Amino acid sequence: MNIKIHNEHKDDIFNLLVDNLRQFNFDKMGEERSQPLIVAIHDDNDEVVGGIAGRTIYHQLLIEVLWVHDDKRGQGLGIQLMEIAEREAKKRGCIAAQVDTLSFQAPKFYEKMGFKIVGKVSGVKNSPDRYFLLKHYHGE
């Protein structure tokens, strides 16, 4: 047996790792039912000027990215994107949402949207703090 470092992406190795982890998860949790969720805002020229992307899995919305073009910020588009994505997640049976964000990105925005900070990684030299946030949908 030997251990190798690969400094470029290896689809075959990555897919093997993911497939085996999914099988492990299936053995513990049952079928995964991961479904992508993307909501995009298009301008009059059909260019994407903002969006949210993630997936629903294990009754949770996992938010991977939320972005609004600089020229469109401050107009409530981020709130609209979140509301639409969360509404769809609830239709899919989600009871919670989670996201992670860096200190210079949007922790305050997510708190305004009802998320609670459940974890924080800080104190790493030359690196921003990283926040982990969770929102429960019970009672909604």
PDB file of C-alpha atoms in Angstrom:
ATOM      1  CA  MET A   1       0.000   0.000   0.000  1.00  0.00           C
ATOM      2  CA  ASN A   2       1.207   3.549  -0.726  1.00  0.00           C
ATOM      3  CA  ILE A   3      -0.213   7.039  -0.298  1.00  0.00           C
ATOM      4  CA  LYS A   4      -0.087   9.504  -3.194  1.00  0.00           C
ATOM      5  CA  ILE A   5      -0.700  13.239  -3.355  1.00  0.00           C
ATOM      6  CA  HIS A   6      -2.490  14.464  -6.489  1.00  0.00           C
ATOM      7  CA  ASN A   7      -2.196  18.192  -7.186  1.00  0.00           C
ATOM      8  CA  GLU A   8      -4.882  18.218  -9.860  1.00  0.00           C
ATOM      9  CA  HIS A   9      -8.503  17.130  -9.854  1.00  0.00           C
ATOM     10  CA  LYS A  10      -8.944  13.416 -10.539  1.00  0.00           C
ATOM     11  CA  ASP A  11     -12.544  12.661 -11.530  1.00  0.00           C
ATOM     12  CA  ASP A  12     -12.099   8.919 -11.128  1.00  0.00           C
ATOM     13  CA  ILE A  13     -10.759   9.188  -7.578  1.00  0.00           C
ATOM     14  CA  PHE A  14     -13.246  11.884  -6.577  1.00  0.00           C
ATOM     15  CA  ASN A  15     -16.190   9.873  -7.923  1.00  0.00           C
ATOM     16  CA  LEU A  16     -14.957   6.727  -6.162  1.00  0.00           C
ATOM     17  CA  LEU A  17     -14.788   8.629  -2.856  1.00  0.00           C
ATOM     18  CA  VAL A  18     -18.249  10.154  -3.314  1.00  0.00           C
ATOM     19  CA  ASP A  19     -19.829   6.855  -4.389  1.00  0.00           C
ATOM     20  CA  ASN A  20     -18.427   5.005  -1.394  1.00  0.00           C
ATOM     21  CA  LEU A  21     -19.453   7.742   1.035  1.00  0.00           C
ATOM     22  CA  ARG A  22     -22.961   7.715  -0.437  1.00  0.00           C
ATOM     23  CA  GLN A  23     -23.141   3.961   0.079  1.00  0.00           C
ATOM     24  CA  PHE A  24     -22.004   4.396   3.696  1.00  0.00           C
ATOM     25  CA  ASN A  25     -24.638   7.103   4.204  1.00  0.00           C
ATOM     26  CA  PHE A  26     -27.310   4.909   2.603  1.00  0.00           C
ATOM     27  CA  ASP A  27     -26.452   2.063   4.974  1.00  0.00           C
ATOM     28  CA  LYS A  28     -26.915   4.431   7.946  1.00  0.00           C
ATOM     29  CA  MET A  29     -29.709   6.765   6.787  1.00  0.00           C
ATOM     30  CA  GLY A  30     -31.532   5.135   3.902  1.00  0.00           C
ATOM     31  CA  GLU A  31     -31.952   6.603   0.460  1.00  0.00           C
ATOM     32  CA  GLU A  32     -30.404  10.035   0.117  1.00  0.00           C
ATOM     33  CA  ARG A  33     -32.893  11.723  -2.253  1.00  0.00           C
ATOM     34  CA  SER A  34     -30.569  14.633  -2.983  1.00  0.00           C
ATOM     35  CA  GLN A  35     -32.216  17.092  -5.366  1.00  0.00           C
ATOM     36  CA  PRO A  36     -30.579  20.244  -6.754  1.00  0.00           C
ATOM     37  CA  LEU A  37     -32.300  23.572  -6.138  1.00  0.00           C
ATOM     38  CA  ILE A  38     -31.317  26.636  -8.150  1.00  0.00           C
ATOM     39  CA  VAL A  39     -33.223  29.917  -8.305  1.00  0.00           C
ATOM     40  CA  ALA A  40     -31.840  32.544 -10.699  1.00  0.00           C
ATOM     41  CA  ILE A  41     -32.725  36.146 -11.472  1.00  0.00           C
ATOM     42  CA  HIS A  42     -32.354  37.111 -15.141  1.00  0.00           C
ATOM     43  CA  ASP A  43     -32.256  40.666 -16.463  1.00  0.00           C
ATOM     44  CA  ASP A  44     -34.046  41.847 -19.612  1.00  0.00           C
ATOM     45  CA  ASN A  45     -31.188  40.415 -21.735  1.00  0.00           C
ATOM     46  CA  ASP A  46     -31.579  37.025 -19.995  1.00  0.00           C
ATOM     47  CA  GLU A  47     -28.246  37.485 -18.196  1.00  0.00           C
ATOM     48  CA  VAL A  48     -28.093  36.023 -14.691  1.00  0.00           C
ATOM     49  CA  VAL A  49     -27.727  38.876 -12.180  1.00  0.00           C
ATOM     50  CA  GLY A  50     -28.227  36.820  -9.049  1.00  0.00           C
ATOM     51  CA  GLY A  51     -29.107  33.445  -7.744  1.00  0.00           C
ATOM     52  CA  ILE A  52     -29.071  30.844  -5.040  1.00  0.00           C
ATOM     53  CA  ALA A  53     -27.916  27.262  -5.500  1.00  0.00           C
ATOM     54  CA  GLY A  54     -27.912  24.282  -3.245  1.00  0.00           C
ATOM     55  CA  ARG A  55     -29.749  21.049  -2.705  1.00  0.00           C
ATOM     56  CA  THR A  56     -32.370  19.440  -0.560  1.00  0.00           C
ATOM     57  CA  ILE A  57     -31.308  16.284   1.253  1.00  0.00           C
ATOM     58  CA  TYR A  58     -32.272  14.518   4.484  1.00  0.00           C
ATOM     59  CA  HIS A  59     -35.113  17.032   5.022  1.00  0.00           C
ATOM     60  CA  GLN A  60     -32.738  19.994   4.878  1.00  0.00           C
ATOM     61  CA  LEU A  61     -31.963  22.763   2.419  1.00  0.00           C
ATOM     62  CA  LEU A  62     -28.195  22.993   2.019  1.00  0.00           C
ATOM     63  CA  ILE A  63     -27.342  26.417   0.606  1.00  0.00           C
ATOM     64  CA  GLU A  64     -24.082  26.264  -1.329  1.00  0.00           C
ATOM     65  CA  VAL A  65     -23.993  29.730  -2.885  1.00  0.00           C
ATOM     66  CA  LEU A  66     -26.021  32.942  -2.875  1.00  0.00           C
ATOM     67  CA  TRP A  67     -24.878  35.796  -5.081  1.00  0.00           C
ATOM     68  CA  VAL A  68     -26.318  39.076  -6.356  1.00  0.00           C
ATOM     69  CA  HIS A  69     -24.506  41.295  -8.870  1.00  0.00           C
ATOM     70  CA  ASP A  70     -22.941  44.390  -7.294  1.00  0.00           C
ATOM     71  CA  ASP A  71     -25.228  46.706  -9.304  1.00  0.00           C
ATOM     72  CA  LYS A  72     -28.337  44.923  -7.993  1.00  0.00           C
ATOM     73  CA  ARG A  73     -27.479  44.737  -4.295  1.00  0.00           C
ATOM     74  CA  GLY A  74     -29.599  46.608  -1.782  1.00  0.00           C
ATOM     75  CA  GLN A  75     -32.804  46.047  -3.787  1.00  0.00           C
ATOM     76  CA  GLY A  76     -34.088  43.089  -1.769  1.00  0.00           C
ATOM     77  CA  LEU A  77     -33.143  40.489  -4.374  1.00  0.00           C
ATOM     78  CA  GLY A  78     -31.227  38.357  -1.872  1.00  0.00           C
ATOM     79  CA  ILE A  79     -34.285  38.232   0.367  1.00  0.00           C
ATOM     80  CA  GLN A  80     -36.492  37.286  -2.600  1.00  0.00           C
ATOM     81  CA  LEU A  81     -34.096  34.515  -3.615  1.00  0.00           C
ATOM     82  CA  MET A  82     -34.011  33.137  -0.074  1.00  0.00           C
ATOM     83  CA  GLU A  83     -37.792  33.244   0.290  1.00  0.00           C
ATOM     84  CA  ILE A  84     -38.366  31.434  -3.010  1.00  0.00           C
ATOM     85  CA  ALA A  85     -35.716  28.789  -2.277  1.00  0.00           C
ATOM     86  CA  GLU A  86     -37.019  28.190   1.246  1.00  0.00           C
ATOM     87  CA  ARG A  87     -40.607  27.958   0.026  1.00  0.00           C
ATOM     88  CA  GLU A  88     -39.567  25.308  -2.508  1.00  0.00           C
ATOM     89  CA  ALA A  89     -37.514  23.465   0.128  1.00  0.00           C
ATOM     90  CA  LYS A  90     -40.541  23.305   2.421  1.00  0.00           C
ATOM     91  CA  LYS A  91     -42.641  21.915  -0.447  1.00  0.00           C
ATOM     92  CA  ARG A  92     -40.013  19.181  -0.708  1.00  0.00           C
ATOM     93  CA  GLY A  93     -40.462  18.357   2.967  1.00  0.00           C
ATOM     94  CA  CYS A  94     -37.496  20.224   4.413  1.00  0.00           C
ATOM     95  CA  ILE A  95     -37.698  21.139   8.086  1.00  0.00           C
ATOM     96  CA  ALA A  96     -34.438  23.112   8.268  1.00  0.00           C
ATOM     97  CA  ALA A  97     -31.834  24.964   6.208  1.00  0.00           C
ATOM     98  CA  GLN A  98     -28.121  25.353   6.690  1.00  0.00           C
ATOM     99  CA  VAL A  99     -25.401  27.502   5.190  1.00  0.00           C
ATOM    100  CA  ASP A 100     -21.822  28.515   5.855  1.00  0.00           C
ATOM    101  CA  THR A 101     -20.422  31.943   5.079  1.00  0.00           C
ATOM    102  CA  LEU A 102     -17.281  33.967   5.699  1.00  0.00           C
ATOM    103  CA  SER A 103     -17.120  37.013   7.957  1.00  0.00           C
ATOM    104  CA  PHE A 104     -16.826  39.454   5.029  1.00  0.00           C
ATOM    105  CA  GLN A 105     -19.705  37.830   3.148  1.00  0.00           C
ATOM    106  CA  ALA A 106     -23.139  37.604   4.737  1.00  0.00           C
ATOM    107  CA  PRO A 107     -23.456  36.313   8.319  1.00  0.00           C
ATOM    108  CA  LYS A 108     -25.664  39.281   9.281  1.00  0.00           C
ATOM    109  CA  PHE A 109     -27.884  38.759   6.230  1.00  0.00           C
ATOM    110  CA  TYR A 110     -28.549  35.143   7.170  1.00  0.00           C
ATOM    111  CA  GLU A 111     -29.250  36.110  10.781  1.00  0.00           C
ATOM    112  CA  LYS A 112     -31.763  38.662   9.460  1.00  0.00           C
ATOM    113  CA  MET A 113     -33.352  35.781   7.525  1.00  0.00           C
ATOM    114  CA  GLY A 114     -33.851  33.844  10.772  1.00  0.00           C
ATOM    115  CA  PHE A 115     -30.717  31.707  10.807  1.00  0.00           C
ATOM    116  CA  LYS A 116     -28.826  31.119  14.054  1.00  0.00           C
ATOM    117  CA  ILE A 117     -25.059  30.777  14.271  1.00  0.00           C
ATOM    118  CA  VAL A 118     -24.317  27.222  15.401  1.00  0.00           C
ATOM    119  CA  GLY A 119     -20.575  27.242  14.829  1.00  0.00           C
ATOM    120  CA  LYS A 120     -17.669  29.523  14.094  1.00  0.00           C
ATOM    121  CA  VAL A 121     -14.093  28.889  13.014  1.00  0.00           C
ATOM    122  CA  SER A 122     -11.874  31.815  13.935  1.00  0.00           C
ATOM    123  CA  GLY A 123      -8.317  32.576  14.876  1.00  0.00           C
ATOM    124  CA  VAL A 124      -6.729  31.246  11.697  1.00  0.00           C
ATOM    125  CA  LYS A 125      -3.993  33.698  10.728  1.00  0.00           C
ATOM    126  CA  ASN A 126      -4.680  35.589   7.471  1.00  0.00           C
ATOM    127  CA  SER A 127      -8.048  33.889   7.096  1.00  0.00           C
ATOM    128  CA  PRO A 128     -11.558  35.276   7.635  1.00  0.00           C
ATOM    129  CA  ASP A 129     -13.848  33.800  10.265  1.00  0.00           C
ATOM    130  CA  ARG A 130     -16.186  31.111   8.940  1.00  0.00           C
ATOM    131  CA  TYR A 131     -19.745  30.891  10.272  1.00  0.00           C
ATOM    132  CA  PHE A 132     -22.078  27.901  10.190  1.00  0.00           C
ATOM    133  CA  LEU A 133     -25.757  28.814  10.414  1.00  0.00           C
ATOM    134  CA  LEU A 134     -28.967  26.824  10.832  1.00  0.00           C
ATOM    135  CA  LYS A 135     -32.641  27.696  10.537  1.00  0.00           C
ATOM    136  CA  HIS A 136     -35.480  25.430  11.700  1.00  0.00           C
ATOM    137  CA  TYR A 137     -38.827  25.663   9.910  1.00  0.00           C
ATOM    138  CA  HIS A 138     -40.967  24.182  12.692  1.00  0.00           C
ATOM    139  CA  GLY A 139     -44.137  26.133  13.319  1.00  0.00           C
ATOM    140  CA  GLU A 140     -44.108  27.726   9.870  1.00  0.00           C
TER     141      GLU A 140
END
